[in-house]
mmCIF file of C-alpha atoms in Angstrom:
data_model
loop_
_atom_site.group_PDB
_atom_site.id
_atom_site.type_symbol
_atom_site.label_atom_id
_atom_site.label_comp_id
_atom_site.label_asym_id
_atom_site.label_seq_id
_atom_site.Cartn_x
_atom_site.Cartn_y
_atom_site.Cartn_z
ATOM 1 C CA MET X 1 4.742 -23.420 29.637
ATOM 2 C CA ARG X 2 5.375 -26.739 31.301
ATOM 3 C CA GLU X 3 1.690 -27.797 31.595
ATOM 4 C CA ARG X 4 1.744 -27.108 27.734
ATOM 5 C CA GLU X 5 5.224 -28.436 26.853
ATOM 6 C CA ALA X 6 5.558 -25.790 24.898
ATOM 7 C CA GLU X 7 8.658 -25.118 23.175
ATOM 8 C CA LEU X 8 8.281 -21.125 22.154
ATOM 9 C CA VAL X 9 6.526 -18.123 24.426
ATOM 10 C CA ILE X 10 4.993 -15.455 21.655
ATOM 11 C CA PHE X 11 4.340 -12.303 23.910
ATOM 12 C CA ASP X 12 1.835 -10.157 22.103
ATOM 13 C CA ASP X 13 4.148 -6.694 22.652
ATOM 14 C CA GLU X 14 7.290 -5.630 22.027
ATOM 15 C CA LEU X 15 9.795 -6.408 24.150
ATOM 16 C CA THR X 16 13.252 -4.611 24.836
ATOM 17 C CA PRO X 17 16.681 -7.118 24.645
ATOM 18 C CA ALA X 18 16.907 -6.981 28.042
ATOM 19 C CA GLN X 19 13.212 -8.301 28.320
ATOM 20 C CA CYS X 20 13.604 -10.969 26.000
ATOM 21 C CA LYS X 21 17.130 -12.268 27.833
ATOM 22 C CA ASN X 22 15.565 -12.531 30.987
ATOM 23 C CA LEU X 23 12.756 -13.965 30.345
ATOM 24 C CA GLU X 24 14.280 -16.728 28.064
ATOM 25 C CA LYS X 25 16.361 -17.422 30.599
ATOM 26 C CA LEU X 26 13.545 -17.945 32.865
ATOM 27 C CA CYS X 27 11.445 -20.281 31.044
ATOM 28 C CA GLY X 28 14.484 -22.073 29.542
ATOM 29 C CA VAL X 29 13.062 -21.807 25.754
ATOM 30 C CA ARG X 30 12.879 -19.225 22.830
ATOM 31 C CA VAL X 31 10.573 -15.944 23.416
ATOM 32 C CA MET X 32 9.396 -13.949 20.815
ATOM 33 C CA ASP X 33 7.605 -10.715 21.271
ATOM 34 C CA ARG X 34 4.887 -9.125 18.359
ATOM 35 C CA THR X 35 7.294 -7.260 16.189
ATOM 36 C CA GLU X 36 9.553 -10.649 15.877
ATOM 37 C CA LEU X 37 6.837 -12.832 14.863
ATOM 38 C CA ILE X 38 5.398 -10.452 12.218
ATOM 39 C CA LEU X 39 9.135 -9.816 10.820
ATOM 40 C CA ASP X 40 8.904 -13.671 10.543
ATOM 41 C CA ILE X 41 5.411 -13.511 8.594
ATOM 42 C CA PHE X 42 6.625 -11.073 5.617
ATOM 43 C CA ALA X 43 9.984 -13.418 5.178
ATOM 44 C CA THR X 44 7.812 -15.896 4.231
ATOM 45 C CA ARG X 45 5.362 -13.708 2.318
ATOM 46 C CA ALA X 46 7.655 -11.728 0.326
ATOM 47 C CA ARG X 47 8.414 -12.809 -3.659
ATOM 48 C CA SER X 48 9.524 -9.547 -5.437
ATOM 49 C CA TYR X 49 13.182 -8.230 -5.076
ATOM 50 C CA GLU X 50 12.081 -4.864 -3.602
ATOM 51 C CA ALA X 51 10.031 -6.694 -0.755
ATOM 52 C CA SER X 52 12.970 -9.069 0.501
ATOM 53 C CA MET X 53 14.659 -5.946 0.775
ATOM 54 C CA GLN X 54 12.055 -4.120 2.659
ATOM 55 C CA VAL X 55 11.624 -7.124 5.204
ATOM 56 C CA GLU X 56 15.500 -7.920 5.280
ATOM 57 C CA LEU X 57 15.881 -3.401 6.613
ATOM 58 C CA ALA X 58 13.191 -4.395 9.015
ATOM 59 C CA GLN X 59 14.784 -7.465 10.490
ATOM 60 C CA LEU X 60 18.313 -6.061 10.913
ATOM 61 C CA GLN X 61 17.525 -2.977 12.578
ATOM 62 C CA TYR X 62 14.965 -5.080 14.644
ATOM 63 C CA LEU X 63 18.068 -7.021 15.125
ATOM 64 C CA LEU X 64 20.706 -4.844 15.457
ATOM 65 C CA PRO X 65 20.074 -3.839 19.412
ATOM 66 C CA ARG X 66 19.405 -7.123 20.008
ATOM 67 C CA LEU X 67 22.781 -8.893 19.056
ATOM 68 C CA ARG X 68 24.329 -10.781 22.434
ATOM 69 C CA ARG X 69 27.837 -12.604 22.324
ATOM 70 C CA MET X 70 29.030 -13.925 24.972
ATOM 71 C CA TRP X 71 32.634 -14.692 23.620
ATOM 72 C CA VAL X 72 35.472 -12.851 22.047
ATOM 73 C CA HIS X 73 36.732 -13.658 18.721
ATOM 74 C CA LEU X 74 40.238 -12.795 18.091
ATOM 75 C CA SER X 75 41.434 -15.519 15.141
ATOM 76 C CA ARG X 76 41.941 -13.444 12.516
ATOM 77 C CA ILE X 77 44.084 -10.305 14.320
ATOM 78 C CA GLN X 78 45.074 -7.634 11.834
ATOM 79 C CA GLY X 79 47.456 -4.659 11.881
ATOM 80 C CA GLY X 80 46.572 -1.299 9.971
ATOM 81 C CA ILE X 81 44.479 1.514 9.790
ATOM 82 C CA GLY X 82 40.476 0.078 9.144
ATOM 83 C CA PHE X 83 41.127 -3.553 9.997
ATOM 84 C CA ARG X 84 40.179 -5.134 13.373
ATOM 85 C CA GLY X 85 42.084 -4.144 16.238
ATOM 86 C CA PRO X 86 42.815 -6.823 18.749
ATOM 87 C CA GLY X 87 39.665 -5.547 21.210
ATOM 88 C CA GLU X 88 37.410 -5.994 19.210
ATOM 89 C CA THR X 89 34.721 -8.700 20.311
ATOM 90 C CA GLN X 90 33.097 -10.621 17.570
ATOM 91 C CA LEU X 91 29.555 -8.697 18.491
ATOM 92 C CA GLU X 92 31.522 -5.360 17.192
ATOM 93 C CA THR X 93 31.751 -7.112 14.173
ATOM 94 C CA ASP X 94 28.504 -7.850 13.624
ATOM 95 C CA ARG X 95 27.365 -4.984 14.409
ATOM 96 C CA ARG X 96 29.515 -3.044 11.966
ATOM 97 C CA LEU X 97 28.694 -5.226 9.380
ATOM 98 C CA ILE X 98 24.729 -4.962 9.257
ATOM 99 C CA GLY X 99 25.472 -1.320 9.775
ATOM 100 C CA THR X 100 26.562 -1.632 6.426
ATOM 101 C CA ARG X 101 23.935 -3.954 5.136
ATOM 102 C CA ILE X 102 21.720 -1.712 5.965
ATOM 103 C CA ALA X 103 23.183 1.128 4.497
ATOM 104 C CA GLU X 104 23.553 -0.609 1.573
ATOM 105 C CA LEU X 105 19.634 -1.712 1.348
ATOM 106 C CA ARG X 106 18.938 1.741 2.106
ATOM 107 C CA ARG X 107 20.669 2.956 -1.096
ATOM 108 C CA LYS X 108 19.186 -0.153 -2.876
ATOM 109 C CA LEU X 109 15.428 0.815 -1.386
ATOM 110 C CA GLN X 110 15.756 4.632 -2.721
ATOM 111 C CA ALA X 111 17.080 3.170 -6.437
ATOM 112 C CA VAL X 112 13.881 1.693 -6.121
ATOM 113 C CA ALA X 113 11.869 4.368 -4.937
ATOM 114 C CA ARG X 114 13.286 6.731 -7.751
ATOM 115 C CA ALA X 115 12.524 4.074 -10.088
ATOM 116 C CA GLN X 116 8.758 3.965 -9.018
ATOM 117 C CA ALA X 117 8.398 7.855 -8.682
ATOM 118 C CA THR X 118 9.750 8.184 -12.682
ATOM 119 C CA GLN X 119 6.826 5.427 -13.339
ATOM 120 C CA ARG X 120 4.328 6.966 -11.528
ATOM 121 C CA LYS X 121 5.382 10.661 -13.620
ATOM 122 C CA GLY X 122 4.182 8.662 -16.546
ATOM 123 C CA ARG X 123 0.461 7.780 -15.303
ATOM 124 C CA ARG X 124 -0.072 11.264 -14.267
ATOM 125 C CA GLY X 125 -3.220 12.817 -15.795
ATOM 126 C CA ARG X 126 -5.088 8.723 -14.892
ATOM 127 C CA PHE X 127 -7.545 9.066 -12.102
ATOM 128 C CA ARG X 128 -5.896 6.832 -9.437
ATOM 129 C CA ALA X 129 -7.143 5.192 -6.556
ATOM 130 C CA ALA X 130 -5.548 3.046 -3.514
ATOM 131 C CA LEU X 131 -6.816 0.188 -1.978
ATOM 132 C CA VAL X 132 -5.810 0.190 1.854
ATOM 133 C CA GLY X 133 -6.907 -1.663 4.752
ATOM 134 C CA TYR X 134 -6.315 -4.208 7.572
ATOM 135 C CA THR X 135 -4.718 -7.237 6.383
ATOM 136 C CA ASN X 136 -6.882 -10.097 4.764
ATOM 137 C CA ALA X 137 -9.955 -7.447 4.152
ATOM 138 C CA GLY X 138 -9.797 -9.320 0.090
ATOM 139 C CA LYS X 139 -8.209 -6.085 -1.331
ATOM 140 C CA SER X 140 -6.023 -8.065 -3.692
ATOM 141 C CA SER X 141 -9.488 -10.156 -4.664
ATOM 142 C CA LEU X 142 -11.029 -6.898 -5.402
ATOM 143 C CA LEU X 143 -8.310 -5.767 -7.675
ATOM 144 C CA GLN X 144 -8.692 -9.011 -9.567
ATOM 145 C CA GLU X 145 -12.385 -8.573 -10.039
ATOM 146 C CA LEU X 146 -12.631 -5.123 -11.014
ATOM 147 C CA SER X 147 -9.317 -5.526 -13.299
ATOM 148 C CA GLY X 148 -9.529 -8.886 -14.719
ATOM 149 C CA SER X 149 -6.294 -9.064 -14.315
ATOM 150 C CA PRO X 150 -4.607 -11.978 -12.128
ATOM 151 C CA GLN X 151 -3.386 -11.344 -8.667
ATOM 152 C CA PHE X 152 -2.234 -13.886 -6.024
ATOM 153 C CA VAL X 153 -5.021 -14.303 -3.761
ATOM 154 C CA GLU X 154 -5.148 -16.316 -0.560
ATOM 155 C CA ASP X 155 -6.964 -16.393 2.346
ATOM 156 C CA ARG X 156 -3.942 -15.690 4.753
ATOM 157 C CA LEU X 157 -2.155 -12.780 6.396
ATOM 158 C CA PHE X 158 0.053 -10.491 4.559
ATOM 159 C CA ALA X 159 -0.560 -12.438 1.635
ATOM 160 C CA THR X 160 0.369 -9.496 -0.493
ATOM 161 C CA LEU X 161 3.384 -7.526 0.285
ATOM 162 C CA ASP X 162 3.824 -5.394 -3.220
ATOM 163 C CA ALA X 163 2.322 -2.287 -4.401
ATOM 164 C CA SER X 164 0.460 -3.707 -7.762
ATOM 165 C CA THR X 165 -1.316 -1.606 -10.303
ATOM 166 C CA ARG X 166 -3.928 -2.555 -12.841
ATOM 167 C CA SER X 167 -6.156 -0.558 -14.942
ATOM 168 C CA VAL X 168 -9.883 -0.831 -14.345
ATOM 169 C CA PRO X 169 -12.512 -0.177 -16.849
ATOM 170 C CA LEU X 170 -15.755 1.565 -15.714
ATOM 171 C CA GLY X 171 -18.182 2.008 -18.359
ATOM 172 C CA ASP X 172 -18.820 4.757 -21.215
ATOM 173 C CA GLY X 173 -15.014 4.758 -21.625
ATOM 174 C CA TYR X 174 -13.886 5.664 -18.880
ATOM 175 C CA ASP X 175 -11.221 3.542 -16.641
ATOM 176 C CA ALA X 176 -9.544 4.132 -13.815
ATOM 177 C CA LEU X 177 -5.686 3.354 -12.485
ATOM 178 C CA LEU X 178 -6.299 0.635 -9.065
ATOM 179 C CA THR X 179 -3.156 0.177 -6.689
ATOM 180 C CA ASP X 180 -3.207 -2.716 -4.392
ATOM 181 C CA THR X 181 -0.699 -1.737 -1.143
ATOM 182 C CA VAL X 182 0.369 -3.633 1.731
ATOM 183 C CA GLY X 183 -2.406 -4.942 4.726
ATOM 184 C CA PHE X 184 -2.125 -3.036 7.945
ATOM 185 C CA ILE X 185 -2.206 -4.820 10.995
ATOM 186 C CA ARG X 186 -2.897 -3.953 14.885
ATOM 187 C CA LYS X 187 0.275 -2.675 16.044
ATOM 188 C CA LEU X 188 2.362 -2.572 13.292
ATOM 189 C CA PRO X 189 5.686 -2.415 13.893
ATOM 190 C CA HIS X 190 7.401 1.125 13.175
ATOM 191 C CA HIS X 191 9.885 -0.818 11.102
ATOM 192 C CA LEU X 192 7.669 -1.811 8.902
ATOM 193 C CA ILE X 193 6.164 1.699 8.182
ATOM 194 C CA ALA X 194 9.417 3.253 7.728
ATOM 195 C CA SER X 195 10.950 -0.196 5.261
ATOM 196 C CA PHE X 196 7.241 0.097 3.202
ATOM 197 C CA ARG X 197 7.293 3.405 2.695
ATOM 198 C CA SER X 198 8.066 3.420 -0.426
ATOM 199 C CA THR X 199 5.227 0.716 -1.411
ATOM 200 C CA LEU X 200 2.482 3.052 0.515
ATOM 201 C CA GLU X 201 3.716 6.030 -1.617
ATOM 202 C CA GLU X 202 1.339 5.137 -4.362
ATOM 203 C CA ALA X 203 -1.547 5.368 -1.717
ATOM 204 C CA ARG X 204 0.099 8.769 -0.821
ATOM 205 C CA GLU X 205 -0.277 9.884 -4.622
ATOM 206 C CA ALA X 206 -3.884 8.228 -5.156
ATOM 207 C CA ASP X 207 -6.743 10.556 -5.812
ATOM 208 C CA VAL X 208 -9.239 8.372 -3.347
ATOM 209 C CA ILE X 209 -8.325 6.082 -1.427
ATOM 210 C CA LEU X 210 -10.938 2.598 -0.808
ATOM 211 C CA HIS X 211 -10.771 1.634 2.986
ATOM 212 C CA VAL X 212 -11.384 -2.101 2.499
ATOM 213 C CA VAL X 213 -12.958 -3.767 5.986
ATOM 214 C CA ASP X 214 -13.859 -7.047 6.155
ATOM 215 C CA ALA X 215 -17.710 -7.046 7.022
ATOM 216 C CA SER X 216 -17.924 -10.061 8.529
ATOM 217 C CA HIS X 217 -15.078 -10.189 10.820
ATOM 218 C CA PRO X 218 -16.387 -9.889 14.527
ATOM 219 C CA ASP X 219 -13.920 -7.265 14.951
ATOM 220 C CA ARG X 220 -14.270 -5.179 11.767
ATOM 221 C CA ASP X 221 -14.858 -1.525 13.780
ATOM 222 C CA GLY X 222 -11.527 -2.555 15.989
ATOM 223 C CA GLN X 223 -9.843 -2.979 12.449
ATOM 224 C CA ARG X 224 -11.320 0.179 10.746
ATOM 225 C CA GLU X 225 -10.019 2.297 13.256
ATOM 226 C CA VAL X 226 -6.571 0.793 13.162
ATOM 227 C CA ALA X 227 -6.309 1.468 9.283
ATOM 228 C CA ARG X 228 -7.683 4.918 9.839
ATOM 229 C CA ARG X 229 -4.709 5.395 12.618
ATOM 230 C CA VAL X 230 -1.869 4.558 10.330
ATOM 231 C CA LEU X 231 -3.458 6.507 7.549
ATOM 232 C CA ASP X 232 -3.394 9.171 9.507
ATOM 233 C CA GLU X 233 0.504 9.026 10.522
ATOM 234 C CA LEU X 234 1.419 8.496 7.076
ATOM 235 C CA GLY X 235 -0.292 12.022 6.678
ATOM 236 C CA LEU X 236 -3.312 10.617 4.519
ATOM 237 C CA GLY X 237 -5.981 11.285 6.891
ATOM 238 C CA ARG X 238 -7.259 13.826 4.722
ATOM 239 C CA ARG X 239 -7.271 12.518 1.932
ATOM 240 C CA PRO X 240 -10.675 11.770 -0.291
ATOM 241 C CA ARG X 241 -11.925 8.001 1.175
ATOM 242 C CA ILE X 242 -14.648 5.749 -0.205
ATOM 243 C CA LEU X 243 -15.594 3.270 3.207
ATOM 244 C CA VAL X 244 -15.864 -0.418 1.286
ATOM 245 C CA LEU X 245 -17.188 -2.881 3.048
ATOM 246 C CA ASN X 246 -16.642 -6.598 1.952
ATOM 247 C CA LYS X 247 -17.145 -10.006 2.133
ATOM 248 C CA ILE X 248 -20.982 -9.429 2.734
ATOM 249 C CA ASP X 249 -21.659 -12.630 1.215
ATOM 250 C CA LEU X 250 -20.508 -14.692 4.456
ATOM 251 C CA LEU X 251 -23.077 -12.026 6.370
ATOM 252 C CA SER X 252 -26.862 -13.395 6.685
ATOM 253 C CA ALA X 253 -29.501 -10.675 5.376
ATOM 254 C CA GLU X 254 -30.595 -9.327 9.198
ATOM 255 C CA GLU X 255 -26.812 -9.163 9.480
ATOM 256 C CA LEU X 256 -26.579 -6.726 6.854
ATOM 257 C CA LEU X 257 -29.166 -4.918 7.202
ATOM 258 C CA SER X 258 -27.802 -4.206 10.850
ATOM 259 C CA LEU X 259 -24.622 -3.514 9.524
ATOM 260 C CA LYS X 260 -25.641 -0.542 7.233
ATOM 261 C CA LYS X 261 -27.639 0.590 10.116
ATOM 262 C CA ARG X 262 -24.552 1.229 12.310
ATOM 263 C CA VAL X 263 -22.194 2.048 10.175
ATOM 264 C CA SER X 264 -21.339 5.510 9.699
ATOM 265 C CA PRO X 265 -18.786 6.795 7.352
ATOM 266 C CA ARG X 266 -17.041 9.327 9.312
ATOM 267 C CA ALA X 267 -14.103 10.660 7.194
ATOM 268 C CA ASP X 268 -15.423 8.656 4.253
ATOM 269 C CA SER X 269 -17.948 10.295 1.539
ATOM 270 C CA CYS X 270 -19.806 6.982 1.215
ATOM 271 C CA ALA X 271 -19.802 3.435 2.393
ATOM 272 C CA LEU X 272 -20.480 0.643 -0.531
ATOM 273 C CA TYR X 273 -21.441 -2.587 0.379
ATOM 274 C CA THR X 274 -19.238 -5.310 -2.028
ATOM 275 C CA SER X 275 -18.474 -9.239 -2.293
ATOM 276 C CA VAL X 276 -15.780 -10.507 -4.969
ATOM 277 C CA PRO X 277 -18.246 -13.426 -5.348
ATOM 278 C CA ARG X 278 -20.956 -11.662 -6.349
ATOM 279 C CA PRO X 279 -19.930 -9.322 -8.880
ATOM 280 C CA SER X 280 -23.036 -7.170 -8.891
ATOM 281 C CA THR X 281 -22.352 -5.480 -6.071
ATOM 282 C CA LEU X 282 -19.183 -3.942 -7.292
ATOM 283 C CA GLU X 283 -20.870 -1.900 -9.719
ATOM 284 C CA PRO X 284 -21.779 0.821 -7.367
ATOM 285 C CA LEU X 285 -18.032 0.767 -6.594
ATOM 286 C CA ARG X 286 -17.133 1.037 -10.775
ATOM 287 C CA GLN X 287 -20.294 3.943 -10.710
ATOM 288 C CA GLU X 288 -18.813 6.006 -7.205
ATOM 289 C CA LEU X 289 -15.124 6.097 -9.037
ATOM 290 C CA LYS X 290 -16.324 7.210 -12.942
ATOM 291 C CA LYS X 291 -18.871 9.911 -10.624
ATOM 292 C CA ARG X 292 -15.488 11.047 -8.847
ATOM 293 C CA ILE X 293 -13.917 11.585 -12.504
ATOM 294 C CA ARG X 294 -16.170 13.406 -13.466
ATOM 295 C CA ASP X 295 -16.446 15.879 -11.006
ATOM 296 C CA ARG X 296 -12.959 16.678 -11.873
ATOM 297 C CA MET X 297 -13.935 16.955 -15.515
ATOM 298 C CA GLN X 298 -13.689 20.966 -16.839
ATOM 299 C CA ARG X 299 -15.577 21.838 -19.779
ATOM 300 C CA ILE X 300 -14.014 23.253 -22.649
ATOM 301 C CA SER X 301 -13.180 24.159 -26.161
ATOM 302 C CA VAL X 302 -10.567 23.149 -27.545
ATOM 303 C CA GLU X 303 -9.232 24.255 -31.395
ATOM 304 C CA PHE X 304 -6.695 22.930 -33.236
ATOM 305 C CA PRO X 305 -5.254 22.291 -36.923
ATOM 306 C CA ALA X 306 -6.599 18.665 -38.424
ATOM 307 C CA ARG X 307 -3.033 16.994 -38.688
ATOM 308 C CA ALA X 308 -3.230 17.505 -34.683
ATOM 309 C CA GLY X 309 -4.176 13.743 -34.431
ATOM 310 C CA ARG X 310 -2.372 13.382 -30.976
ATOM 311 C CA VAL X 311 -4.660 16.061 -29.423
ATOM 312 C CA LEU X 312 -7.821 14.549 -30.602
ATOM 313 C CA SER X 313 -6.695 11.136 -29.648
ATOM 314 C CA ALA X 314 -6.017 12.412 -25.886
ATOM 315 C CA LEU X 315 -9.369 13.904 -26.040
ATOM 316 C CA TYR X 316 -11.200 10.528 -26.924
ATOM 317 C CA GLU X 317 -9.114 8.319 -24.547
ATOM 318 C CA ARG X 318 -8.816 10.933 -21.634
ATOM 319 C CA GLY X 319 -11.443 13.287 -21.587
ATOM 320 C CA GLU X 320 -15.185 13.131 -22.268
ATOM 321 C CA VAL X 321 -15.738 14.644 -26.265
ATOM 322 C CA LEU X 322 -19.145 16.617 -26.262
ATOM 323 C CA SER X 323 -19.174 17.662 -29.559
ATOM 324 C CA ARG X 324 -16.714 17.805 -32.556
ATOM 325 C CA SER X 325 -17.178 20.111 -35.777
ATOM 326 C CA GLN X 326 -14.445 21.302 -38.760
ATOM 327 C CA GLN X 327 -14.248 24.263 -40.721
ATOM 328 C CA GLY X 328 -10.987 24.322 -43.220
ATOM 329 C CA THR X 329 -8.043 22.772 -41.779
ATOM 330 C CA MET X 330 -9.218 23.618 -37.970
ATOM 331 C CA VAL X 331 -10.696 21.299 -35.964
ATOM 332 C CA ARG X 332 -12.876 22.453 -32.439
ATOM 333 C CA VAL X 333 -14.037 20.057 -29.928
ATOM 334 C CA VAL X 334 -16.184 20.978 -27.197
ATOM 335 C CA ALA X 335 -14.954 18.456 -24.236
ATOM 336 C CA LYS X 336 -14.651 17.565 -20.350
ATOM 337 C CA ALA X 337 -11.311 17.356 -19.339
ATOM 338 C CA PRO X 338 -9.486 16.220 -16.421
ATOM 339 C CA PRO X 339 -6.861 19.476 -14.715
ATOM 340 C CA ALA X 340 -3.895 16.949 -16.043
ATOM 341 C CA LEU X 341 -5.226 16.838 -19.605
ATOM 342 C CA VAL X 342 -5.865 20.448 -19.683
ATOM 343 C CA GLY X 343 -2.636 21.579 -18.627
ATOM 344 C CA TRP X 344 -1.148 19.444 -21.412
ATOM 345 C CA LEU X 345 -3.303 21.103 -23.987
ATOM 346 C CA ARG X 346 -2.629 24.303 -23.016
ATOM 347 C CA SER X 347 1.267 23.560 -23.191
ATOM 348 C CA ARG X 348 0.852 22.020 -27.145
ATOM 349 C CA GLY X 349 1.677 24.652 -30.017
ATOM 350 C CA GLY X 350 -0.848 25.252 -32.686
ATOM 351 C CA VAL X 351 -4.092 24.448 -29.691
ATOM 352 C CA ARG X 352 -6.219 26.659 -28.123
ATOM 353 C CA VAL X 353 -7.954 25.745 -25.205
ATOM 354 C CA SER X 354 -10.906 27.742 -24.053
ATOM 355 C CA GLU X 355 -13.094 27.251 -20.492
ATOM 356 C CA GLY X 356 -16.425 27.176 -19.129
ATOM 357 C CA VAL X 357 -17.922 27.057 -23.074
#
């Protein structure tokens, strides 16, 4: 540290409050551990109201056991129940204030989570996919290219902290809702996993997870394993998954060929190779998503009054109409429809649904 004239020492592991205190005393400069560094990075990246609250909650949970004061603050002694007594130190006051703020942030985040759950209910019946993976694997760039909708994209760690959902056209009238989630990292602090649980709920409710890996990174296998472990911790290990090896434009032809020979999808049903600067490489991903939508569809026959225009509209928008005929005031449509649409049709009065036609 003296040789490099360092003013800061960072440890690649989590330190206990006592270890941090003793190391600062030994070194004479500020000491940070891996968790504090990641929390600081998150604090500079948070842009939305929800992300700011999530980061603040994680920071306060990290800070609470690390508070230390060497003096007693007695300048505002007040009597009466509920006021600080003469023996309460500034440290105790700070702990109480932090505890109050943590409880307040949790209440606000629960309210945000309820609002998001309501929004997700409105998206039921749509095919949903979630982009997950190590930070800076190119998830936001993929979402932007697939959806055609502008996203915040930057080549840095944790550029995206908020879940962002966009509609992605797949061709032939099909589309899917694709959600970008916060990136993972090796030894991700447990405070952050807990704070961002509501954001990761999008992945929990997705029909398929797109596990994005930076194919050009020297430690791509290690990063892939880190993301797999985090998904297991979140209870998403058995969720249908597609392995997406991204940034193949940064590989030579020989390196790409070697990668394709070595990659095993394991729990993933397939492996795809993509590059945002090469839009043609995204077509297999669109086709795979379209195939999964078709696989979930049931062949049905629907009979309903001609005046029920909403039923006909739903069949065209959310299903695949195979034939349509009309006798008098009744319309008969043979179509392929996802389970959610079939359930909605059965709940409509005057609509008769037959399966396996």
